[in-house]
PDB file of N, CA and C in Angstrom:
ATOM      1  N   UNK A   1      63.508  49.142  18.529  1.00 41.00           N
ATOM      2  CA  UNK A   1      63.791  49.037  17.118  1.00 41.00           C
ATOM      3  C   UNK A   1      62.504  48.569  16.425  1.00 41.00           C
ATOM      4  N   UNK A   2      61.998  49.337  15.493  1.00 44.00           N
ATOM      5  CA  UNK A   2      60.534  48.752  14.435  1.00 44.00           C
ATOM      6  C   UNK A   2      61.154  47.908  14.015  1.00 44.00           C
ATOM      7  N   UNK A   3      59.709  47.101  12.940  1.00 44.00           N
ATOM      8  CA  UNK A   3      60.450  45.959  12.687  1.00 44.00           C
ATOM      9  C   UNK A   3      61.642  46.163  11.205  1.00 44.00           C
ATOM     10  N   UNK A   4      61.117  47.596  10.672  1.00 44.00           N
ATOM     11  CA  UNK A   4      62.296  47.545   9.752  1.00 44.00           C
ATOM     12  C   UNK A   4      63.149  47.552   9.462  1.00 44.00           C
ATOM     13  N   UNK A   5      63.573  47.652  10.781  1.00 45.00           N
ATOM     14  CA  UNK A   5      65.177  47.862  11.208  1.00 45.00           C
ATOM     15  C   UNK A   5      65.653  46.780  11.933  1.00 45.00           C
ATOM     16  N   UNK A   6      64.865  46.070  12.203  1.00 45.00           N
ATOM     17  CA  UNK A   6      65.743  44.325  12.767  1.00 45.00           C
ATOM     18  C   UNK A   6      66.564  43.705  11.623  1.00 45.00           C
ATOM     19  N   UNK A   7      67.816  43.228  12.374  1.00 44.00           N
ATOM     20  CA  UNK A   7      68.485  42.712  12.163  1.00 44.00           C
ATOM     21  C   UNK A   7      68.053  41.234  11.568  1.00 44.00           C
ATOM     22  N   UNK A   8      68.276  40.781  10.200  1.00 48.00           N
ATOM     23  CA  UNK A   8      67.882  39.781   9.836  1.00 48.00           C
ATOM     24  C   UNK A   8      68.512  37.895  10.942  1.00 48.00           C
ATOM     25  N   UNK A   9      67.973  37.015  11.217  1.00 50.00           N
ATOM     26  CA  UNK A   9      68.590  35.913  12.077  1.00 50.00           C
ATOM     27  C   UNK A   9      69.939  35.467  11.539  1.00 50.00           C
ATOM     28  N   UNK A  10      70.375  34.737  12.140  1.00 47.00           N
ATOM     29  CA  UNK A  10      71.589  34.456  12.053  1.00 47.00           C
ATOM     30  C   UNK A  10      71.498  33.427  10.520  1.00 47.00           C
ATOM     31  N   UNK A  11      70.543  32.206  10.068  1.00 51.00           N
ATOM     32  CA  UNK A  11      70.185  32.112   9.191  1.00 51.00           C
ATOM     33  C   UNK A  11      70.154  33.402   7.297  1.00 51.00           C
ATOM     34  N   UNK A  12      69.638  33.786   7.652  1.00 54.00           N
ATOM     35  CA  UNK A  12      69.597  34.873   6.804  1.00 54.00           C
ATOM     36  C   UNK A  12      70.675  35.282   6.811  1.00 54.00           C
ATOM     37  N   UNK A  13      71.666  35.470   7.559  1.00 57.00           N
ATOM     38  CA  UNK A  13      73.144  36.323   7.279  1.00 57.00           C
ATOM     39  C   UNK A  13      74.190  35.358   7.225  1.00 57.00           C
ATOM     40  N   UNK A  14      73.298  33.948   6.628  1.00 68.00           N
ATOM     41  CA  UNK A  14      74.882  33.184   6.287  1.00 68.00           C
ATOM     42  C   UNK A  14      75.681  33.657   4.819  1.00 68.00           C
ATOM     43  N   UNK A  15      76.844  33.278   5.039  1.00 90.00           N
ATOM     44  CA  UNK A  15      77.645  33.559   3.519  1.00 90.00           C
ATOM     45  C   UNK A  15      77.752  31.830   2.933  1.00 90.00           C
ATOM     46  N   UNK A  16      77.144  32.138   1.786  1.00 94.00           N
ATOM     47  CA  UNK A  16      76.877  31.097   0.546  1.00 94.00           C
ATOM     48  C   UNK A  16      77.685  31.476   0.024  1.00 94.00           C
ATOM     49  N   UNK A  17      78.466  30.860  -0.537  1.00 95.00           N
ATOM     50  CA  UNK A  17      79.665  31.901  -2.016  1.00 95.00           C
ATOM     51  C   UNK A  17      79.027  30.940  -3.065  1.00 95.00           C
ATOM     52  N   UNK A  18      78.954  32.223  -4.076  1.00 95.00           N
ATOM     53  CA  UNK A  18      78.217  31.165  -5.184  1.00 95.00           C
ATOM     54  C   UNK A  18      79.059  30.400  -6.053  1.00 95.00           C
ATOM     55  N   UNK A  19      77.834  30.101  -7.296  1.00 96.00           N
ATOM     56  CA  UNK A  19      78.781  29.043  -7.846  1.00 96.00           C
ATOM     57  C   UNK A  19      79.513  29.103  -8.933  1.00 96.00           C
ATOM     58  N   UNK A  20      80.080  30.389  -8.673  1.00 96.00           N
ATOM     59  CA  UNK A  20      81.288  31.042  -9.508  1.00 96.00           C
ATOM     60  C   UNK A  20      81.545  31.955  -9.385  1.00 96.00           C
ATOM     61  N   UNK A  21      82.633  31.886  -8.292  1.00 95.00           N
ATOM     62  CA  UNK A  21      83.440  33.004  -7.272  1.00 95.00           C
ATOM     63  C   UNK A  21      83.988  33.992  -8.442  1.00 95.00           C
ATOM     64  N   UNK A  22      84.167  35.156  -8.787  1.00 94.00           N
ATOM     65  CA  UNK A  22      84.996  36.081  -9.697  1.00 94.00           C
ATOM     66  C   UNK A  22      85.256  37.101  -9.327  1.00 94.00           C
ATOM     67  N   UNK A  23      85.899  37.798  -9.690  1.00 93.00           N
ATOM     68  CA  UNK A  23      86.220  39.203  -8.960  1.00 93.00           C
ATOM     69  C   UNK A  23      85.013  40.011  -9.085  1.00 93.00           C
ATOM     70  N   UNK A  24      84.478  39.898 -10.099  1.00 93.00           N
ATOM     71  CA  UNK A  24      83.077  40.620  -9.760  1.00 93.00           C
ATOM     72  C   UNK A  24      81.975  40.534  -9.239  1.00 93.00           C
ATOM     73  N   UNK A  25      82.105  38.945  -8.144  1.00 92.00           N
ATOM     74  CA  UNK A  25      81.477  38.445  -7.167  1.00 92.00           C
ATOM     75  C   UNK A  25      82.102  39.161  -5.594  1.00 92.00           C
ATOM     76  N   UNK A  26      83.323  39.078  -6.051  1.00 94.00           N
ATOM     77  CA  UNK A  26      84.265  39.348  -4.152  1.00 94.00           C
ATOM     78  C   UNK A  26      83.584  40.484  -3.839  1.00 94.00           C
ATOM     79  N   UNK A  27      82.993  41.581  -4.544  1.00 93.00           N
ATOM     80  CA  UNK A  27      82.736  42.619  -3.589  1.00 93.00           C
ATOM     81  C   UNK A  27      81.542  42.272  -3.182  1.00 93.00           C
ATOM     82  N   UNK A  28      80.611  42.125  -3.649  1.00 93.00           N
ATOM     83  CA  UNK A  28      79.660  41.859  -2.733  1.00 93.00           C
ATOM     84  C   UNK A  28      79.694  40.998  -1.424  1.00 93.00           C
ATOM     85  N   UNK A  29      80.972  39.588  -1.628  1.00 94.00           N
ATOM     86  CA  UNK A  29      81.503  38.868  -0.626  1.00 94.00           C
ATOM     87  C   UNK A  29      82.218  39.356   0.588  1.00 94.00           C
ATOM     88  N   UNK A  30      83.245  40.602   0.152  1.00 94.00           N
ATOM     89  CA  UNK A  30      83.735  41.983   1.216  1.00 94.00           C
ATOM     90  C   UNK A  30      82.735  42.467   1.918  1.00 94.00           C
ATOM     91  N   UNK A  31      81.575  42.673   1.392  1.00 93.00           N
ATOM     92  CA  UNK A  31      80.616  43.663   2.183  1.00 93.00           C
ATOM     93  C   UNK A  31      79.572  42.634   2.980  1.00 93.00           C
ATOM     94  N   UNK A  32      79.437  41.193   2.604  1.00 92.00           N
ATOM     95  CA  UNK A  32      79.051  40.536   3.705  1.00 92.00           C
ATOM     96  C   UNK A  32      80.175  39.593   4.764  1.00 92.00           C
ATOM     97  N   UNK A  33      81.141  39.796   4.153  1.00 93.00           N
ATOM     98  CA  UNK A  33      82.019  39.529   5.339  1.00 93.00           C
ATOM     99  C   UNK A  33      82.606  40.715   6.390  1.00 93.00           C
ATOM    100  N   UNK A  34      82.522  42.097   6.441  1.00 91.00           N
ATOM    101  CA  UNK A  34      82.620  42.999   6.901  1.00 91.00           C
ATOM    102  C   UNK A  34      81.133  42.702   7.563  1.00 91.00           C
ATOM    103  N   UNK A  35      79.834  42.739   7.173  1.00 90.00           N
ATOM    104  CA  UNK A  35      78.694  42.534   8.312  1.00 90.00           C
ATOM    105  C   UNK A  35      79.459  41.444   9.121  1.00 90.00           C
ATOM    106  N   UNK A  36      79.140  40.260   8.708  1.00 88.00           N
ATOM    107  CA  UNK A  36      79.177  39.287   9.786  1.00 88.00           C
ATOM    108  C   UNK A  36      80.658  39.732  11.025  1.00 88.00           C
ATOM    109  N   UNK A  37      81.156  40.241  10.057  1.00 88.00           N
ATOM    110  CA  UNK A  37      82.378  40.573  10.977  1.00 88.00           C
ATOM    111  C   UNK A  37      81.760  40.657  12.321  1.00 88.00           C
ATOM    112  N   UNK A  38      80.813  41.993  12.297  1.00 87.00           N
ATOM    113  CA  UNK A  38      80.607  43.145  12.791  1.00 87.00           C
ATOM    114  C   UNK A  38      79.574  42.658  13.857  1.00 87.00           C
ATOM    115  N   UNK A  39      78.594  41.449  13.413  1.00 83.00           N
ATOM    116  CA  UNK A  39      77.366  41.108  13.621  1.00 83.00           C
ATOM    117  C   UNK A  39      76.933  39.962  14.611  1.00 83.00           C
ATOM    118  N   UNK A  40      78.064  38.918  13.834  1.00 70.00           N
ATOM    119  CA  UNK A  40      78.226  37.525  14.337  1.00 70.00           C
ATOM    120  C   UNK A  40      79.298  37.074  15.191  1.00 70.00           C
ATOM    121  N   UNK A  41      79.374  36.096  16.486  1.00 82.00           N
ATOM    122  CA  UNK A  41      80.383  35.521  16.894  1.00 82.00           C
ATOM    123  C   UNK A  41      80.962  34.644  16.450  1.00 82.00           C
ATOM    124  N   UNK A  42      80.710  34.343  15.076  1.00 88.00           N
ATOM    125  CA  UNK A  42      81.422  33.411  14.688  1.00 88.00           C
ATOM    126  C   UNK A  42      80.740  33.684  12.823  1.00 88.00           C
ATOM    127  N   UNK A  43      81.574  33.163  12.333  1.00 91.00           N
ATOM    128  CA  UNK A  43      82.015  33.253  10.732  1.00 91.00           C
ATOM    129  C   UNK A  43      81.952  31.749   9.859  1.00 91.00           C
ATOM    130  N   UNK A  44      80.621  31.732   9.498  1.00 92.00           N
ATOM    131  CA  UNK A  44      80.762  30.323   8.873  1.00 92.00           C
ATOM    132  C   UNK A  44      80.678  30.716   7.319  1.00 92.00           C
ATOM    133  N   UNK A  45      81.019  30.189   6.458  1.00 93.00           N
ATOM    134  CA  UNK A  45      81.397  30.317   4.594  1.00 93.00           C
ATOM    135  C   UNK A  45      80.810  29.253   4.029  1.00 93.00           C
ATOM    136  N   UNK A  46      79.594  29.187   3.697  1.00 95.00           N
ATOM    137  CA  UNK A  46      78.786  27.671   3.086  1.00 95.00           C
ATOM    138  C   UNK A  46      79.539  27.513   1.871  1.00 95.00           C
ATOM    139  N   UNK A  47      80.245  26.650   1.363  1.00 96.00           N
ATOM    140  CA  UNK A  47      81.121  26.138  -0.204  1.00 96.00           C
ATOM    141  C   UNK A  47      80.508  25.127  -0.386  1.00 96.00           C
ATOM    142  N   UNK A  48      79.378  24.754  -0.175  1.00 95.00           N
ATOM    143  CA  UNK A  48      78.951  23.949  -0.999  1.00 95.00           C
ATOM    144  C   UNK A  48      78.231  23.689  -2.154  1.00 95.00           C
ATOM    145  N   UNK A  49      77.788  24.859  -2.862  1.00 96.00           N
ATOM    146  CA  UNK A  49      77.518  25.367  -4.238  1.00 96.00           C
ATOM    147  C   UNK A  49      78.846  25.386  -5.564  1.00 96.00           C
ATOM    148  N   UNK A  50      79.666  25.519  -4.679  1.00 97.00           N
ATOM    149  CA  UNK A  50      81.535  26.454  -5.478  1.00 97.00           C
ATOM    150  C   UNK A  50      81.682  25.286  -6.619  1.00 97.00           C
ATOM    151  N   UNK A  51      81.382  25.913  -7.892  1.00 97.00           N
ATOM    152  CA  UNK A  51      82.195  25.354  -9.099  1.00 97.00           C
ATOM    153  C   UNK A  51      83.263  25.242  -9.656  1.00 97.00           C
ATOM    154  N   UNK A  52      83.402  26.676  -9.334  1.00 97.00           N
ATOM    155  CA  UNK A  52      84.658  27.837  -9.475  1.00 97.00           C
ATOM    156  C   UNK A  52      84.959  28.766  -8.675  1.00 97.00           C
ATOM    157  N   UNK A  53      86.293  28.994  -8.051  1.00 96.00           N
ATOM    158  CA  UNK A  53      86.710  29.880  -7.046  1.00 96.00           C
ATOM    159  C   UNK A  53      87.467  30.829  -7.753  1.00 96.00           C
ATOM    160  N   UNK A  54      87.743  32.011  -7.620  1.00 96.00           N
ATOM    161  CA  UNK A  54      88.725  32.601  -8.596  1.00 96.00           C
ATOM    162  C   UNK A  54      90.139  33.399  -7.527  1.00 96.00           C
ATOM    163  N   UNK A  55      90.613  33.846  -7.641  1.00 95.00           N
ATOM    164  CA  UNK A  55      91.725  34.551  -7.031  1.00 95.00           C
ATOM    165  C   UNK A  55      91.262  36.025  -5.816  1.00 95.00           C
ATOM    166  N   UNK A  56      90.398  36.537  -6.804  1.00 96.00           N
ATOM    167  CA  UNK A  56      89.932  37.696  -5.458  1.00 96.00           C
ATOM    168  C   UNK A  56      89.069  36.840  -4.397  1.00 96.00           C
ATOM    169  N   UNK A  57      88.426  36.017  -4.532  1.00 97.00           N
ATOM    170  CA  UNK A  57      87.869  35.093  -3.664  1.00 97.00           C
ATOM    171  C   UNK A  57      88.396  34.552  -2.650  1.00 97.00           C
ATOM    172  N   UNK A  58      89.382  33.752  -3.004  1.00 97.00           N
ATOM    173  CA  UNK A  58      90.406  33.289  -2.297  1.00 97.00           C
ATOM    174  C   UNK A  58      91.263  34.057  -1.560  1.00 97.00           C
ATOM    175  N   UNK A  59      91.668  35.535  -2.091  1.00 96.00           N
ATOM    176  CA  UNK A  59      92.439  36.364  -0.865  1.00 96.00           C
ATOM    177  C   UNK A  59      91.138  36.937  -0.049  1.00 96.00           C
ATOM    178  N   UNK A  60      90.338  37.269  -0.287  1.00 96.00           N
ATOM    179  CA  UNK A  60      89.023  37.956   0.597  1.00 96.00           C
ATOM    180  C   UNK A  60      89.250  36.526   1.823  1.00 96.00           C
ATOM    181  N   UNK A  61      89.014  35.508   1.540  1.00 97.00           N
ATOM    182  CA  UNK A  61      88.836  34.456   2.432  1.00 97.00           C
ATOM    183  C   UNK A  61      90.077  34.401   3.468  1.00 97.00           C
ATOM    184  N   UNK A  62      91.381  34.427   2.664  1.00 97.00           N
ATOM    185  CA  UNK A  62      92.418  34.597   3.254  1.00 97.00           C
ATOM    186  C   UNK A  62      92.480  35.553   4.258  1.00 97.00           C
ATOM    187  N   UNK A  63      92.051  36.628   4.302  1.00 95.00           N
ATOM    188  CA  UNK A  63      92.135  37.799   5.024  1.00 95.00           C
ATOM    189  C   UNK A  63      91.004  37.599   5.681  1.00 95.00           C
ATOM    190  N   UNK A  64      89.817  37.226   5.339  1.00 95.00           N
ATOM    191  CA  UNK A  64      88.634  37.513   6.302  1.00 95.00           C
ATOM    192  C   UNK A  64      89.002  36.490   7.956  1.00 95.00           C
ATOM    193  N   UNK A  65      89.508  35.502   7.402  1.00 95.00           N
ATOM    194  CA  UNK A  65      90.517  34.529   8.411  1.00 95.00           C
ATOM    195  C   UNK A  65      91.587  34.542   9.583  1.00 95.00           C
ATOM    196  N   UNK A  66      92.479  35.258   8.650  1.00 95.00           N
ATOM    197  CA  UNK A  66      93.200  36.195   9.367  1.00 95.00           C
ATOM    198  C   UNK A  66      92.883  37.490  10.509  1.00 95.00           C
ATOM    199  N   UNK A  67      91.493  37.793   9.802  1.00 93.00           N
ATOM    200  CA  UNK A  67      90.906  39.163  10.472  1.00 93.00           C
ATOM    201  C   UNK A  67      89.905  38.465  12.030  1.00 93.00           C
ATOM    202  N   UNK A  68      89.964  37.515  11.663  1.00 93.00           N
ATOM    203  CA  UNK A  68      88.464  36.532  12.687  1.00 93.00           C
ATOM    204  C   UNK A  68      89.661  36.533  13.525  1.00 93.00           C
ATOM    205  N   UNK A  69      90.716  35.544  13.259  1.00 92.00           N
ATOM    206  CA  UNK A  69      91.874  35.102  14.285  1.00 92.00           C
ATOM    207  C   UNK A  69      92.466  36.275  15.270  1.00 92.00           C
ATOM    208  N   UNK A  70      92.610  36.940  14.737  1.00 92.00           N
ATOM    209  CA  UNK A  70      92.895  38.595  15.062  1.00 92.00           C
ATOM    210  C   UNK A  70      92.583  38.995  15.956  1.00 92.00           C
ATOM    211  N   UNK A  71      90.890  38.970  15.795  1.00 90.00           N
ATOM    212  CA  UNK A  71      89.887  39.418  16.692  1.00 90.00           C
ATOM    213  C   UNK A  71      89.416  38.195  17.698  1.00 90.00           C
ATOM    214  N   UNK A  72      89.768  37.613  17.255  1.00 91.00           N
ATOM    215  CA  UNK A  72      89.337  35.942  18.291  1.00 91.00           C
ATOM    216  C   UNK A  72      87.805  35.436  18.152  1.00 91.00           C
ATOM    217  N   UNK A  73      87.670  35.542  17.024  1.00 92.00           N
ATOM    218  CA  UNK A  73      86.063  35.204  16.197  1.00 92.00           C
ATOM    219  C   UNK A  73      86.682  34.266  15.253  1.00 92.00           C
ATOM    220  N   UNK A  74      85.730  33.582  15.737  1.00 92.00           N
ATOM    221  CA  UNK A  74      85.678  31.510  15.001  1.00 92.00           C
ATOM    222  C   UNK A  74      85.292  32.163  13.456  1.00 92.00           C
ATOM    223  N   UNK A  75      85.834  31.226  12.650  1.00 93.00           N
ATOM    224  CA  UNK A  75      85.962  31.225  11.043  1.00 93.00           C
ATOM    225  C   UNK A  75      85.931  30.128  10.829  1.00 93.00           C
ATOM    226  N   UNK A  76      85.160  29.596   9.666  1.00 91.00           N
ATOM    227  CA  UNK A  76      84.686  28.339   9.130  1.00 91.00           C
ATOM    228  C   UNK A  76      84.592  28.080   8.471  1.00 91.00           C
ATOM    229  N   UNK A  77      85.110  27.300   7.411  1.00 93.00           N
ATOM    230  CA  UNK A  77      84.075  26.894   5.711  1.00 93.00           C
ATOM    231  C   UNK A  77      83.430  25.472   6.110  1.00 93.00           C
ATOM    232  N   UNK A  78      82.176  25.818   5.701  1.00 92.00           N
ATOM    233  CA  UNK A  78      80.757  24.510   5.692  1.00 92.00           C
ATOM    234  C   UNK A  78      80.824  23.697   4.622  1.00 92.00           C
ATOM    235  N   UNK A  79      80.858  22.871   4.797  1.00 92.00           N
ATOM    236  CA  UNK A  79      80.203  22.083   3.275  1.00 92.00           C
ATOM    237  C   UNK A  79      80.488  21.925   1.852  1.00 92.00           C
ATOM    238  N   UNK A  80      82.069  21.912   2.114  1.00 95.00           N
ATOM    239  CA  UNK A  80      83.078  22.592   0.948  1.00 95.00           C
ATOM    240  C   UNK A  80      82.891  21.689  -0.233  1.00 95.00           C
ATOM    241  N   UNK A  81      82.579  22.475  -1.177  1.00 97.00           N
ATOM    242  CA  UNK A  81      81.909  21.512  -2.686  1.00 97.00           C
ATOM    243  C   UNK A  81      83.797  20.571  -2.933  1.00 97.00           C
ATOM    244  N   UNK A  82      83.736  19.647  -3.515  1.00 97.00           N
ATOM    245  CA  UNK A  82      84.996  19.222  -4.101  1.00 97.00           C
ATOM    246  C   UNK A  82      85.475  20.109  -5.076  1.00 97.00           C
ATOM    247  N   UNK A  83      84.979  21.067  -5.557  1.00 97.00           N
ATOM    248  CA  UNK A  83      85.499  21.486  -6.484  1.00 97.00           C
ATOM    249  C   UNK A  83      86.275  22.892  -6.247  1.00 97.00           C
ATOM    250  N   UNK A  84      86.046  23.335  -4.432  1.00 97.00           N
ATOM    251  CA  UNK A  84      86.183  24.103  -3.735  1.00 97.00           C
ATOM    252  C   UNK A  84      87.215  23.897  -3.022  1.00 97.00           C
ATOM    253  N   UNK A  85      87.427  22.913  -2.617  1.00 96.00           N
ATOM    254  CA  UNK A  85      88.604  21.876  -2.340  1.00 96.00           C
ATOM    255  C   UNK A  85      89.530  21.996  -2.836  1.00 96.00           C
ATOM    256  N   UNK A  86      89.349  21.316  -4.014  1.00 96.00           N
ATOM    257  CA  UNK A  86      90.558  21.224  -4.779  1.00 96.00           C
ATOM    258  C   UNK A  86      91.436  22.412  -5.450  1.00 96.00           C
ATOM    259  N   UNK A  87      90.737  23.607  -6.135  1.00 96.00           N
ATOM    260  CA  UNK A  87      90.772  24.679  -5.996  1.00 96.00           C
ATOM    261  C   UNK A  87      91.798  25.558  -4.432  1.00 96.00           C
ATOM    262  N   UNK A  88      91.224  25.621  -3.541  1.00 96.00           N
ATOM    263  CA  UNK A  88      92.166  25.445  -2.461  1.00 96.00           C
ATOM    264  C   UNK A  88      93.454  24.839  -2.506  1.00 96.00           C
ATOM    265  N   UNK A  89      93.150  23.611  -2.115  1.00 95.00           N
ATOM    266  CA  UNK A  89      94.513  22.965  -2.144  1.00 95.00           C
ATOM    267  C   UNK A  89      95.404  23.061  -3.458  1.00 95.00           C
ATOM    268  N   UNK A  90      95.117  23.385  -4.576  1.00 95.00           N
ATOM    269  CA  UNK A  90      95.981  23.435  -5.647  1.00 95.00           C
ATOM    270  C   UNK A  90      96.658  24.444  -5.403  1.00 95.00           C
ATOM    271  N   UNK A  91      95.849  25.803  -4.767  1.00 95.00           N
ATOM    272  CA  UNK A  91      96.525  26.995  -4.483  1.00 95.00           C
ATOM    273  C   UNK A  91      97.553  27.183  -3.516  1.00 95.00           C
ATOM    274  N   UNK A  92      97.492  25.989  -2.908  1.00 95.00           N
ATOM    275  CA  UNK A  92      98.012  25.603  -1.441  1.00 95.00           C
ATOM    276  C   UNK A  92      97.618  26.696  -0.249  1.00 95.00           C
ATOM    277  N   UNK A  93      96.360  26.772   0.081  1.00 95.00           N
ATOM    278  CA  UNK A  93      95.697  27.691   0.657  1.00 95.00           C
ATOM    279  C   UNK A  93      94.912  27.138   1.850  1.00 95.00           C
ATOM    280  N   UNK A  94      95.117  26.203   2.177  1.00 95.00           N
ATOM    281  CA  UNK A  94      94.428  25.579   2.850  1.00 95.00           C
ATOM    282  C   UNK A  94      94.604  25.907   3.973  1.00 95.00           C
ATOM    283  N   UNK A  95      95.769  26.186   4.805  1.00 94.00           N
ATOM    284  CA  UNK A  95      96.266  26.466   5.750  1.00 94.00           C
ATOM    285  C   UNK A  95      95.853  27.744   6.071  1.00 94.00           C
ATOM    286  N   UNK A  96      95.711  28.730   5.065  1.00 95.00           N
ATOM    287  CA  UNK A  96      95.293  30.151   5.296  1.00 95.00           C
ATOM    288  C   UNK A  96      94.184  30.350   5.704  1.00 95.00           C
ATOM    289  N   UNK A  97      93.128  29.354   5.044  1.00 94.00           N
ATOM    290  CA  UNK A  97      91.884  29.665   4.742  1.00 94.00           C
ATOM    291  C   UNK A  97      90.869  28.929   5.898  1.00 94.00           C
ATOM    292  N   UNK A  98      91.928  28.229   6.298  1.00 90.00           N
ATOM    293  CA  UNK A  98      91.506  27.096   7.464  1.00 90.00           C
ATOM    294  C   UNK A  98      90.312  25.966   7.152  1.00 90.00           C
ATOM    295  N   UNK A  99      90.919  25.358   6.054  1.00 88.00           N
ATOM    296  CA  UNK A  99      90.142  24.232   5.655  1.00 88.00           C
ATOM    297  C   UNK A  99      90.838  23.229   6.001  1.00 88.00           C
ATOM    298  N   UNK A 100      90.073  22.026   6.847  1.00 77.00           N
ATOM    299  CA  UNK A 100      90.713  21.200   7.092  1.00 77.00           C
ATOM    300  C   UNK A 100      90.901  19.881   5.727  1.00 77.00           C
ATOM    301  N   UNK A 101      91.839  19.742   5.239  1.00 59.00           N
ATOM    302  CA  UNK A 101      92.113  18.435   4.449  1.00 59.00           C
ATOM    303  C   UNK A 101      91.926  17.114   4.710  1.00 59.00           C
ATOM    304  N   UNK A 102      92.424  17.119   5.977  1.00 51.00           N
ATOM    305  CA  UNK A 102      92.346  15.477   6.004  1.00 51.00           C
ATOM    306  C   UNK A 102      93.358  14.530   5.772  1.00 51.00           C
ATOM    307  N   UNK A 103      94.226  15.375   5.381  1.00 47.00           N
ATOM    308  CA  UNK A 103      95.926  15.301   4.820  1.00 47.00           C
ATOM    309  C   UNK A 103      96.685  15.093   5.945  1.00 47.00           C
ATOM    310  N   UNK A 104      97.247  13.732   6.213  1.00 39.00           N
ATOM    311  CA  UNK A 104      98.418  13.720   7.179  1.00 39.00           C
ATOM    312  C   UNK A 104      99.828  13.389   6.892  1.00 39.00           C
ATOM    313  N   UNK A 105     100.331  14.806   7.470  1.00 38.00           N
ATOM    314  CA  UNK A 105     101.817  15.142   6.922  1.00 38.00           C
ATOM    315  C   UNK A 105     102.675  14.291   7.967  1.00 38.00           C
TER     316      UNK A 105
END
């Protein structure tokens, strides 16, 4: 493989979600969660930028989760901003999305 065709490091192909998730953010978020799918043994989601999460965001995550578990590829959110958090949990999504709370039921 030249070098123009290498695969960028595992660094370079993290998912950052920025800091204002919208539906006209998720697709570009679909098409790097379909790489890493494809790429990586494991699925990490940096939230620690997230101001705002919006609804297509949150099901992309939902499903990208679902799709890791599926396949038996680790899924993760890093560094979850509070505001990313809460957002979550208001949605009551937490469970889907596999964020741990900290919450004992």
């Amino acid at each position: 493989m030249d070098q123009s065709q290498q695969l960028p490091d595992a660094e370079e192909r993290a998912l950052r979600l920025p800091a204002h998730g919208t539906t006209v953010t998720a697709e570009d978020l679909r098409v790097r969660l379909v790489l890493a799918a494809d790429l990586d043994d494991a699925i990490e989601i940096d939230a620690s930028e997230v101001e705002s999460v919006g609804q297509a965001v949150l099901q992309l995550l939902v499903a990208a989760r679902a799709e890791a578990a599926a396949g038996g590829q680790e899924f993760r959110i890093a560094n979850p901003s509070p505001a990313f958090v809460d957002r979550v949990n208001r949605s009551q999504l937490a469970a889907a999305i596999g964020l741990e709370t900290g919450d004992v039921l």
